[in-house]
Short mmCIF file of C-alpha atoms in Angstrom, two decimals:
data_model
loop_
_atom_site.label_atom_id
_atom_site.label_comp_id
_atom_site.label_asym_id
_atom_site.label_seq_id
_atom_site.Cartn_x
_atom_site.Cartn_y
_atom_site.Cartn_z
CA MET Q 1 79.47 91.74 72.35
CA SER Q 2 75.97 90.48 72.64
CA LEU Q 3 74.61 92.87 75.23
CA LEU Q 4 75.21 96.56 75.06
CA THR Q 5 74.26 98.01 78.35
CA LEU Q 6 74.93 101.55 79.28
CA ALA Q 7 75.11 102.57 82.88
CA ARG Q 8 75.73 106.15 83.67
CA ALA Q 9 75.83 108.52 86.58
CA ALA Q 10 72.37 109.41 87.70
CA ALA Q 11 71.12 112.73 86.50
CA ARG Q 12 67.67 114.23 86.53
CA PRO Q 13 65.92 111.79 84.21
CA ILE Q 14 63.80 114.48 82.53
CA THR Q 15 66.73 116.41 81.18
CA LEU Q 16 68.17 113.25 79.74
CA CYS Q 17 65.26 112.75 77.48
CA ALA Q 18 66.03 115.75 75.32
CA CYS Q 19 69.07 114.12 73.81
CA ASN Q 20 69.23 110.98 71.83
CA LEU Q 21 72.59 109.73 72.97
CA VAL Q 22 72.89 110.04 76.69
CA ARG Q 23 75.53 112.36 78.01
CA PRO Q 24 77.09 111.78 81.38
CA ARG Q 25 76.01 114.09 84.14
CA ARG Q 26 79.41 115.53 84.43
CA LEU Q 27 82.28 115.09 82.02
CA SER Q 28 85.83 115.67 83.11
CA PRO Q 29 87.01 119.17 82.22
CA ALA Q 30 90.08 117.60 80.66
CA LEU Q 31 87.82 115.65 78.33
CA LEU Q 32 85.78 118.68 77.40
CA ALA Q 33 88.88 120.78 76.79
CA SER Q 34 90.64 118.08 74.81
CA PRO Q 35 90.44 118.46 71.03
CA ARG Q 36 90.59 114.72 70.87
CA GLN Q 37 87.24 113.00 70.99
CA PRO Q 38 86.86 109.59 72.56
CA THR Q 39 87.11 107.65 69.34
CA GLY Q 40 87.75 104.22 70.76
CA THR Q 41 88.41 102.06 73.75
CA ALA Q 42 91.73 100.56 74.66
CA SER Q 43 91.68 96.98 75.79
CA LEU Q 44 93.46 95.89 78.91
CA ARG Q 45 95.63 92.92 78.20
CA PRO Q 46 93.63 89.97 79.51
CA CYS Q 47 94.99 88.35 82.61
CA THR Q 48 96.10 84.90 81.57
CA SER Q 49 97.46 81.89 83.35
CA GLN Q 50 99.05 78.97 81.57
CA PHE Q 51 99.19 75.34 82.48
CA PHE Q 52 101.71 73.13 80.75
CA ASP Q 53 100.37 69.61 80.35
CA GLY Q 54 103.03 67.33 79.08
CA GLY Q 55 104.16 63.72 79.21
CA GLU Q 56 102.55 60.62 77.75
CA THR Q 57 98.96 61.86 77.93
CA ASP Q 58 99.66 64.84 75.71
CA PRO Q 59 102.62 64.25 73.42
CA LEU Q 60 102.01 67.58 71.68
CA ASN Q 61 102.65 69.38 74.96
CA ARG Q 62 99.78 71.75 74.37
CA THR Q 63 99.23 74.79 76.53
CA SER Q 64 95.90 75.85 77.93
CA VAL Q 65 95.20 79.47 78.70
CA THR Q 66 92.54 80.80 81.06
CA ILE Q 67 91.39 84.34 80.42
CA MET Q 68 90.44 85.64 83.83
CA ASN Q 69 88.21 88.43 82.62
CA THR Q 70 85.78 85.94 81.11
CA GLY Q 71 85.20 84.07 84.37
CA ALA Q 72 82.28 85.43 86.38
CA GLU Q 73 83.53 83.71 89.52
CA TYR Q 74 86.39 86.19 89.76
CA GLY Q 75 83.98 89.10 90.29
CA LEU Q 76 83.83 92.38 88.45
CA MET Q 77 86.73 93.33 86.24
CA ILE Q 78 87.48 96.08 83.79
CA ASP Q 79 87.74 94.88 80.20
CA THR Q 80 88.37 98.13 78.38
CA PHE Q 81 88.57 101.84 79.08
CA SER Q 82 88.25 104.98 77.03
CA ALA Q 83 88.14 108.71 77.60
CA ALA Q 84 84.41 108.36 78.25
CA GLY Q 85 84.42 105.49 80.69
CA PHE Q 86 84.92 101.79 81.20
CA ARG Q 87 83.49 98.51 79.99
CA LEU Q 88 83.24 95.79 82.61
CA ASN Q 89 83.48 92.04 82.15
CA ASN Q 90 79.72 91.58 82.67
CA GLY Q 91 78.98 93.61 79.55
CA ILE Q 92 78.09 96.83 81.32
CA SER Q 93 79.57 100.05 80.00
CA VAL Q 94 80.15 102.67 82.65
CA ILE Q 95 80.26 106.32 81.67
CA GLY Q 96 82.39 108.65 83.75
CA PRO Q 97 84.45 108.06 86.88
CA MET Q 98 83.45 105.09 88.99
CA ALA Q 99 84.00 103.46 92.36
CA ILE Q 100 84.22 99.74 91.77
CA PHE Q 101 84.10 96.94 94.34
CA ALA Q 102 84.34 93.17 94.12
CA ARG Q 103 80.81 92.76 92.80
CA SER Q 104 79.27 96.22 92.67
CA VAL Q 105 79.96 99.54 91.05
CA LEU Q 106 79.00 103.09 92.02
CA SER Q 107 79.30 106.40 90.24
CA TRP Q 108 82.12 108.57 91.58
CA ASN Q 109 81.36 112.24 91.18
CA VAL Q 110 84.75 113.82 90.54
CA GLY Q 111 85.95 115.77 87.54
CA ASP Q 112 89.68 115.20 87.48
CA HIS Q 113 92.62 114.37 89.72
CA THR Q 114 92.43 117.72 91.55
CA GLU Q 115 89.06 116.67 92.95
CA ILE Q 116 90.47 113.57 94.61
CA THR Q 117 90.21 114.75 98.20
CA PRO Q 118 89.59 113.12 101.59
CA ASP Q 119 85.94 114.19 101.18
CA SER Q 120 85.52 112.62 97.75
CA LEU Q 121 87.03 109.37 99.10
CA SER Q 122 84.77 109.42 102.17
CA LEU Q 123 82.97 106.19 101.28
CA PHE Q 124 86.19 104.16 101.31
CA THR Q 125 87.18 105.36 104.77
CA LEU Q 126 83.64 104.80 106.10
CA LEU Q 127 83.39 101.15 105.07
CA ALA Q 128 83.10 98.87 108.05
CA PRO Q 129 85.42 95.98 107.33
CA ARG Q 130 88.42 98.10 106.46
CA LEU Q 131 89.43 97.77 102.80
CA ASP Q 132 92.41 95.55 102.14
CA ILE Q 133 93.57 97.96 99.50
CA LEU Q 134 92.23 100.95 97.59
CA VAL Q 135 93.38 101.39 94.00
CA ILE Q 136 93.10 104.96 92.78
CA GLY Q 137 93.32 105.56 89.04
CA VAL Q 138 94.11 109.26 88.60
CA GLY Q 139 93.60 109.35 84.83
CA ASP Q 140 96.57 110.10 82.61
CA ALA Q 141 100.06 108.90 83.44
CA GLY Q 142 102.11 111.31 85.52
CA LEU Q 143 99.20 112.89 87.35
CA GLN Q 144 99.59 110.74 90.45
CA SER Q 145 102.30 113.06 91.77
CA ARG Q 146 99.89 116.00 91.56
CA VAL Q 147 97.27 114.48 93.82
CA ASP Q 148 96.69 116.38 97.05
CA PRO Q 149 99.02 114.97 99.75
CA ALA Q 150 96.19 115.37 102.25
CA VAL Q 151 94.55 112.37 100.54
CA LEU Q 152 97.48 110.14 101.34
CA VAL Q 153 97.63 111.41 104.92
CA CYS Q 154 93.90 110.73 105.31
CA LEU Q 155 94.21 107.20 103.93
CA ARG Q 156 97.19 106.42 106.13
CA ARG Q 157 95.31 107.71 109.15
CA ALA Q 158 92.41 105.43 108.25
CA ARG Q 159 94.98 102.62 107.93
CA ILE Q 160 93.93 101.79 104.37
CA SER Q 161 96.60 100.57 102.00
CA TYR Q 162 96.44 102.37 98.69
CA GLU Q 163 97.88 102.36 95.19
CA LEU Q 164 97.99 105.65 93.34
CA LEU Q 165 98.38 104.82 89.65
CA PRO Q 166 97.51 106.01 86.16
CA THR Q 167 94.10 104.57 85.34
CA GLU Q 168 95.44 102.06 82.83
CA GLN Q 169 97.71 100.39 85.37
CA ALA Q 170 95.14 100.87 88.12
CA CYS Q 171 92.57 98.84 86.16
CA SER Q 172 94.97 95.93 85.70
CA THR Q 173 95.96 96.10 89.35
CA PHE Q 174 92.33 96.06 90.42
CA ASN Q 175 91.58 93.09 88.15
CA PHE Q 176 94.40 91.06 89.64
CA LEU Q 177 93.65 91.95 93.24
CA ASN Q 178 89.96 91.18 92.75
CA SER Q 179 90.71 87.83 91.12
CA GLU Q 180 92.74 86.97 94.20
CA GLY Q 181 89.63 87.51 96.33
CA ARG Q 182 90.92 90.47 98.28
CA TYR Q 183 88.55 93.08 99.67
CA VAL Q 184 89.63 95.67 97.15
CA ALA Q 185 88.02 98.86 95.91
CA GLY Q 186 88.91 100.94 92.89
CA ALA Q 187 88.34 104.66 92.31
CA PHE Q 188 88.94 105.35 88.66
CA ILE Q 189 88.85 108.50 86.55
CA PRO Q 190 88.82 107.81 82.78
CA PRO Q 191 92.08 108.97 81.18
CA SER Q 192 91.85 111.71 78.55
CA ASP Q 193 94.76 110.31 76.59
CA VAL Q 194 94.11 106.76 75.38
CA LYS Q 195 96.66 105.01 73.22
CA LEU Q 196 95.06 102.47 70.89
CA THR Q 197 96.78 99.44 69.44
CA ALA Q 198 95.85 97.84 66.11
CA ASP Q 199 93.95 95.17 68.04
CA ASP Q 200 91.94 97.82 69.87
CA ILE Q 201 91.00 99.55 66.62
CA HIS Q 202 89.89 96.24 65.13
CA ASP Q 203 87.81 95.46 68.22
CA ASN Q 204 86.20 98.88 68.09
CA VAL Q 205 85.27 98.53 64.42
CA THR Q 206 83.75 95.11 65.06
CA ARG Q 207 81.80 96.37 68.04
CA ASP Q 208 80.47 99.39 66.18
CA ARG Q 209 79.28 97.13 63.38
CA ASN Q 210 77.22 95.10 65.85
CA ILE Q 211 76.17 97.96 68.06
CA TYR Q 212 72.45 97.38 67.51
CA GLN Q 213 72.67 93.64 67.88
CA ILE Q 214 70.10 92.33 70.33
CA PRO Q 215 70.97 89.35 72.48
CA ASP Q 216 68.96 86.20 71.71
CA MET W 1 155.77 86.40 154.51
CA GLY W 2 154.33 84.63 151.55
CA LYS W 3 157.70 83.43 150.49
CA VAL W 4 158.37 82.00 153.97
CA ILE W 5 155.14 80.00 153.86
CA SER W 6 155.81 78.60 150.40
CA THR W 7 159.32 77.64 151.41
CA LEU W 8 158.00 75.76 154.45
CA GLU W 9 155.33 74.04 152.35
CA ARG W 10 157.85 72.87 149.82
CA LYS W 11 160.06 71.46 152.59
CA ALA W 12 157.15 69.56 154.05
CA ARG W 13 156.15 68.23 150.59
CA HIS W 14 159.65 67.02 149.78
CA PHE W 15 160.22 65.43 153.17
CA ASN W 16 161.64 61.93 152.71
CA VAL W 17 160.74 62.07 149.04
CA GLU W 18 163.51 59.79 147.90
CA ASN W 19 162.51 56.91 150.15
CA ARG W 20 158.90 57.20 149.18
CA ALA W 21 159.77 57.20 145.49
CA MET W 22 161.91 54.09 145.80
CA LYS W 23 159.12 52.34 147.60
CA VAL W 24 156.73 52.93 144.67
CA ILE W 25 159.24 51.96 142.02
CA SER W 26 160.21 48.75 143.74
CA LYS W 27 156.60 47.44 143.69
CA GLU W 28 155.73 44.60 141.24
CA LYS W 29 154.13 46.05 138.12
CA ARG W 30 150.39 45.45 137.54
CA PRO W 31 149.34 43.72 134.25
CA THR W 32 148.73 46.18 131.44
CA ALA W 33 145.59 46.29 129.26
CA LYS W 34 145.59 44.03 126.20
CA ARG W 35 146.35 45.73 122.92
CA PRO W 36 143.57 45.83 120.25
CA GLY W 37 145.01 43.18 117.94
CA SER W 38 145.56 40.63 120.67
CA VAL W 39 141.86 39.56 121.07
CA ASP W 40 140.12 37.33 118.47
CA LEU W 41 136.77 39.10 118.25
CA ASP W 42 135.60 37.08 115.24
CA SER W 43 135.94 33.76 116.92
CA ALA W 44 134.26 35.10 120.07
CA ALA W 45 131.33 36.37 118.01
CA ALA W 46 131.07 33.11 116.06
CA GLU W 47 131.00 31.22 119.32
CA HIS W 48 128.19 33.42 120.69
CA LYS W 49 126.24 32.99 117.47
CA ALA W 50 126.51 29.23 117.63
CA GLN W 51 125.30 29.29 121.21
CA VAL W 52 122.28 31.36 120.27
CA ALA W 53 121.46 29.11 117.29
CA ALA W 54 121.58 26.08 119.53
CA ALA W 55 119.47 27.76 122.22
CA VAL W 56 116.77 28.70 119.67
CA LYS W 57 116.36 25.07 118.61
CA GLU W 58 115.92 23.87 122.14
CA LYS W 59 112.44 23.93 123.60
CA ASP W 60 112.18 26.28 126.57
CA ALA W 61 109.65 24.77 128.96
CA ARG W 62 109.10 28.05 130.78
CA LEU W 63 108.24 30.04 127.67
CA GLU W 64 106.11 27.18 126.35
CA GLY W 65 104.09 27.20 129.54
CA MET W 66 103.51 30.93 129.26
CA LEU W 67 102.42 30.60 125.64
CA LYS W 68 99.92 27.86 126.48
CA GLY W 69 98.08 30.32 128.68
CA VAL W 70 97.51 32.77 125.80
CA TYR W 71 94.36 32.51 123.66
CA LEU W 72 93.91 34.90 120.77
CA THR W 73 90.46 35.59 119.31
CA SER W 74 89.56 38.18 116.65
CA THR W 75 86.44 39.56 114.99
CA ASP W 76 85.99 41.78 111.89
CA ALA W 77 86.09 45.49 112.63
CA VAL W 78 82.62 47.03 112.37
CA PRO W 79 82.81 50.02 110.01
CA ASP W 80 81.71 53.35 111.41
CA ALA W 81 78.24 53.45 109.89
CA LYS W 82 77.25 56.93 110.99
CA PRO W 83 80.35 59.04 111.47
CA ALA W 84 78.33 62.25 111.29
CA GLU W 85 76.25 61.32 114.32
CA ASP W 86 79.30 60.29 116.28
CA ALA W 87 80.99 63.55 115.45
CA ALA W 88 77.93 65.49 116.46
CA ARG W 89 78.17 63.98 119.93
CA ASP W 90 81.39 65.85 120.49
CA VAL W 91 79.83 69.22 120.92
CA ARG W 92 83.08 71.04 121.36
CA ARG W 93 84.55 70.09 118.02
CA PRO W 94 81.86 68.77 115.69
CA LEU W 95 83.02 67.61 112.31
CA PRO W 96 81.56 69.35 109.27
CA THR W 97 78.53 67.53 107.88
CA ASP W 98 77.85 69.79 104.88
CA ARG W 99 80.11 69.02 101.95
CA SER W 100 78.53 71.35 99.40
CA PRO W 101 80.88 73.95 97.93
CA VAL W 102 81.13 77.20 99.84
CA GLU W 103 78.98 79.86 98.24
CA GLN W 104 80.59 83.09 97.17
CA PRO W 105 79.49 85.99 99.35
CA GLU W 106 76.90 88.16 97.62
CA TRP W 107 78.99 91.30 97.73
CA GLY W 108 82.32 89.59 97.25
CA TYR W 109 83.42 89.80 100.87
CA ALA W 110 82.32 88.37 104.21
CA GLU W 111 79.96 90.86 105.79
CA PRO W 112 80.45 91.56 109.50
CA LYS W 113 77.65 90.87 111.97
CA THR W 114 78.27 94.02 113.93
CA VAL W 115 79.27 97.37 112.53
CA PRO W 116 80.97 100.02 114.68
CA PRO W 117 78.98 103.26 115.03
CA GLY W 118 79.75 105.79 112.33
CA ARG W 119 80.78 103.14 109.82
CA LEU W 120 78.92 101.39 107.03
CA THR W 121 79.09 98.07 105.26
CA LEU W 122 79.00 98.28 101.49
CA ARG W 123 75.43 96.95 101.54
CA GLN W 124 74.37 99.68 103.95
CA ALA W 125 76.20 102.32 101.93
CA VAL W 126 74.40 101.31 98.73
CA ALA W 127 71.06 101.27 100.57
CA PHE W 128 71.88 104.70 101.98
CA LEU W 129 72.64 106.13 98.54
CA THR W 130 69.56 104.51 97.02
CA ALA W 131 67.33 105.93 99.72
CA HIS W 132 68.86 109.36 99.31
CA GLN W 133 68.43 109.32 95.54
CA ALA W 134 64.82 108.28 95.90
CA ASP W 135 64.16 111.23 98.18
CA PRO W 136 66.99 113.79 97.97
CA ARG W 137 65.60 116.25 100.52
CA PRO W 138 68.02 117.46 103.23
CA THR W 139 65.64 116.40 105.99
CA THR W 140 65.62 112.86 104.68
CA LEU W 141 69.39 112.90 104.50
CA ALA W 142 69.59 114.01 108.12
CA ARG W 143 67.22 111.22 109.16
CA LEU W 144 69.18 108.61 107.18
CA ALA W 145 72.43 109.83 108.72
CA ALA W 146 70.94 109.61 112.19
CA ASP W 147 69.74 106.05 111.48
CA ARG W 148 73.27 105.01 110.59
CA ASN W 149 75.00 107.03 113.34
CA LEU W 150 76.72 109.04 110.63
CA GLY W 151 77.74 112.63 111.09
CA ILE W 152 75.76 114.97 108.84
CA ASP W 153 78.98 116.16 107.20
CA ALA W 154 80.05 112.61 106.42
CA ALA W 155 76.61 111.90 104.98
CA ARG W 156 76.76 115.05 102.83
CA HIS W 157 80.19 114.12 101.47
CA LEU W 158 78.96 110.61 100.79
CA VAL W 159 75.93 111.61 98.74
CA ALA W 160 77.84 114.43 97.04
CA HIS W 161 80.51 112.12 95.65
CA PHE W 162 78.85 108.74 95.20
CA ARG W 163 75.72 107.71 93.36
CA ILE W 164 73.95 104.61 92.15
CA PHE W 165 74.17 104.14 88.39
CA GLU W 166 71.19 104.38 86.13
CA VAL W 167 71.03 101.50 83.70
CA TYR W 168 70.07 101.63 80.05
CA VAL W 169 69.68 98.59 77.79
CA PRO W 170 69.13 98.58 74.04
CA ASP W 171 65.51 98.14 73.04
CA ALA W 172 64.71 95.49 70.43
CA ALA W 173 61.79 97.47 69.02
CA ALA W 174 63.74 100.68 68.72
CA ALA W 175 66.95 99.10 67.46
CA GLY W 176 66.26 100.00 63.83
CA GLY W 177 65.20 103.55 64.58
CA GLY W 178 67.07 106.54 65.86
CA ARG W 179 66.23 106.10 69.52
CA HIS W 180 68.05 103.01 70.58
CA LEU W 181 68.14 103.53 74.30
CA ARG W 182 65.34 102.61 76.59
CA VAL W 183 65.19 103.74 80.15
CA GLN W 184 64.75 100.73 82.30
CA ASP W 185 62.66 100.48 85.40
CA PRO W 186 65.03 101.33 88.27
CA LEU W 187 64.28 98.19 90.23
CA THR W 188 64.89 95.85 87.31
CA ALA W 189 67.92 97.89 86.46
CA MET W 190 69.35 97.47 89.90
CA LYS W 191 68.73 93.75 89.73
CA SER W 192 70.71 93.49 86.53
CA LEU W 193 73.38 95.79 87.88
CA GLY W 194 74.12 94.24 91.20
CA PRO W 195 73.00 91.88 93.93
CA ALA W 196 69.33 91.25 94.46
CA ALA W 197 69.56 92.85 97.87
CA MET W 198 70.21 96.18 96.21
CA ALA W 199 66.82 95.92 94.56
CA GLU W 200 65.12 94.87 97.78
CA GLU W 201 66.48 97.85 99.66
CA GLY W 202 65.66 100.11 96.77
CA ALA W 203 62.08 98.85 96.58
CA LYS W 204 61.31 100.49 99.88
CA GLN W 205 62.38 103.90 98.69
CA ALA W 206 62.03 103.97 94.94
CA GLY W 207 58.30 104.49 94.41
CA LYS W 208 58.74 108.15 93.64
CA MET W 209 61.73 107.46 91.45
CA ARG W 210 59.74 104.95 89.43
CA GLU W 211 57.21 107.62 88.46
CA GLN W 212 60.00 109.83 87.21
CA TRP W 213 61.41 106.99 85.18
CA GLU W 214 58.07 106.21 83.65
CA GLU W 215 57.73 109.82 82.66
CA ALA W 216 61.22 109.70 81.18
CA GLU W 217 60.31 106.65 79.18
CA ARG W 218 57.16 108.28 77.86
CA ILE W 219 59.19 111.20 76.57
CA LEU W 220 61.95 108.99 75.16
CA ASN W 221 59.61 106.62 73.36
CA PRO W 222 56.42 108.49 72.59
CA LYS W 223 55.70 106.44 69.47
CA ARG W 224 55.97 103.13 71.22
CA LYS W 225 53.69 104.24 73.99
CA LYS W 226 51.21 105.56 71.45
CA LYS W 227 51.23 102.26 69.58
CA GLU W 228 50.68 100.34 72.77
CA LYS W 229 47.81 102.62 73.66
CA GLU W 230 46.25 102.12 70.24
CA LYS W 231 46.63 98.37 70.56
CA ALA W 232 44.99 98.40 73.94
CA GLU W 233 42.11 100.48 72.58
CA LYS W 234 41.65 98.09 69.69
CA VAL W 235 41.43 95.15 72.02
CA LEU W 236 38.95 96.94 74.20
CA ASP W 237 36.77 98.19 71.38
CA PRO W 238 36.85 96.16 68.16
CA THR W 239 33.90 97.96 66.52
CA PRO W 240 35.85 100.50 64.40
CA GLU W 241 37.70 97.64 62.71
CA GLU W 242 34.43 95.98 61.77
CA GLY W 243 33.19 99.24 60.38
CA LYS W 244 36.11 99.37 57.98
#
């Protein structure tokens, strides 16, 4: 990664300066309580589409693959996530929960799934062209059933379609919906439990090695 | 009663029936239709064909006279040199004249021209949050809410749960040292974060915020600032260097 950019929830800038590595304004209680530190980021499997070119022009019948996350024309997508936040396909790392739209991202000030309320989703119901779909990533798998039912009632009343998913699936869902050009919004809380594959660990090691690399 | 009537009717119907039947039977029979195999269709068709072939070879004076009155002239079709202008004449359904690819909307969706009261477009919402963060006093919030026809409660929920991100980029000068994060100017940061419009809206409100950021940067990178200051002093006053 050539550009390491950190974006984080706005805090009082003066208090930030005391620490070297910037802490988010508000970490999820689950994260603080967890003995497990955010040691790495898990990669979302890239969205791929394949085109089979065959026949006389290409006797080898080669396959070409398009990785959607690398195409800027698809809009913002989530490349990886960790217990601390998300990394987007434009190289920006987001710390903490976020509200993501087709081409913009806002900080979402909630701690965990219990704070997903009609009030904390107020922006999505206020938006003037009604959202096609709202993808809510609640964090860890299994928490979506513990979300306040009043949220669902509120969203139905506002006639907004929604998907209530664990954050990992929610990110993939958002990526796909956004690549299709729908007017989609995502409200994601970083999961506290991140399962890393061997590929993810390798990526993390490589990234850490080049963490101070400055883009040319 | 019914039976009496039907009995009378039957009598009337059968009156002199035998004589009438004999009269019909004794008539000479009419010729029956020919059966399918009895006609030679092939020969009839061949005959008709021969007649037509003969008629085609003969010159028909009537048709010839009609044809002599017909004169056919033709010219090359003139290509439509300016289709765009022609299309523009039809005001109701003008053809498209611009063939450049459609630009992607700045915010990823088509923004509406009118917004119902009490609602916000994403652009307005971001401007709202930016303005609030630049001046987070309750009175300002109330004024902003009134501008957008938002209820004060809705505005409070909005600013309580959503914020604009601050952006940090690695600093080339500080990359080797311990402090590797540099606080970026909020306006530049917003430009790199999102659409240019975000920065434009923010520019109106972010003067105060910029001061805070500058202060933050001074505290984060005191050495760098000091060096810059020294450099500036050297440029201004080169005498100490000469003295050495």
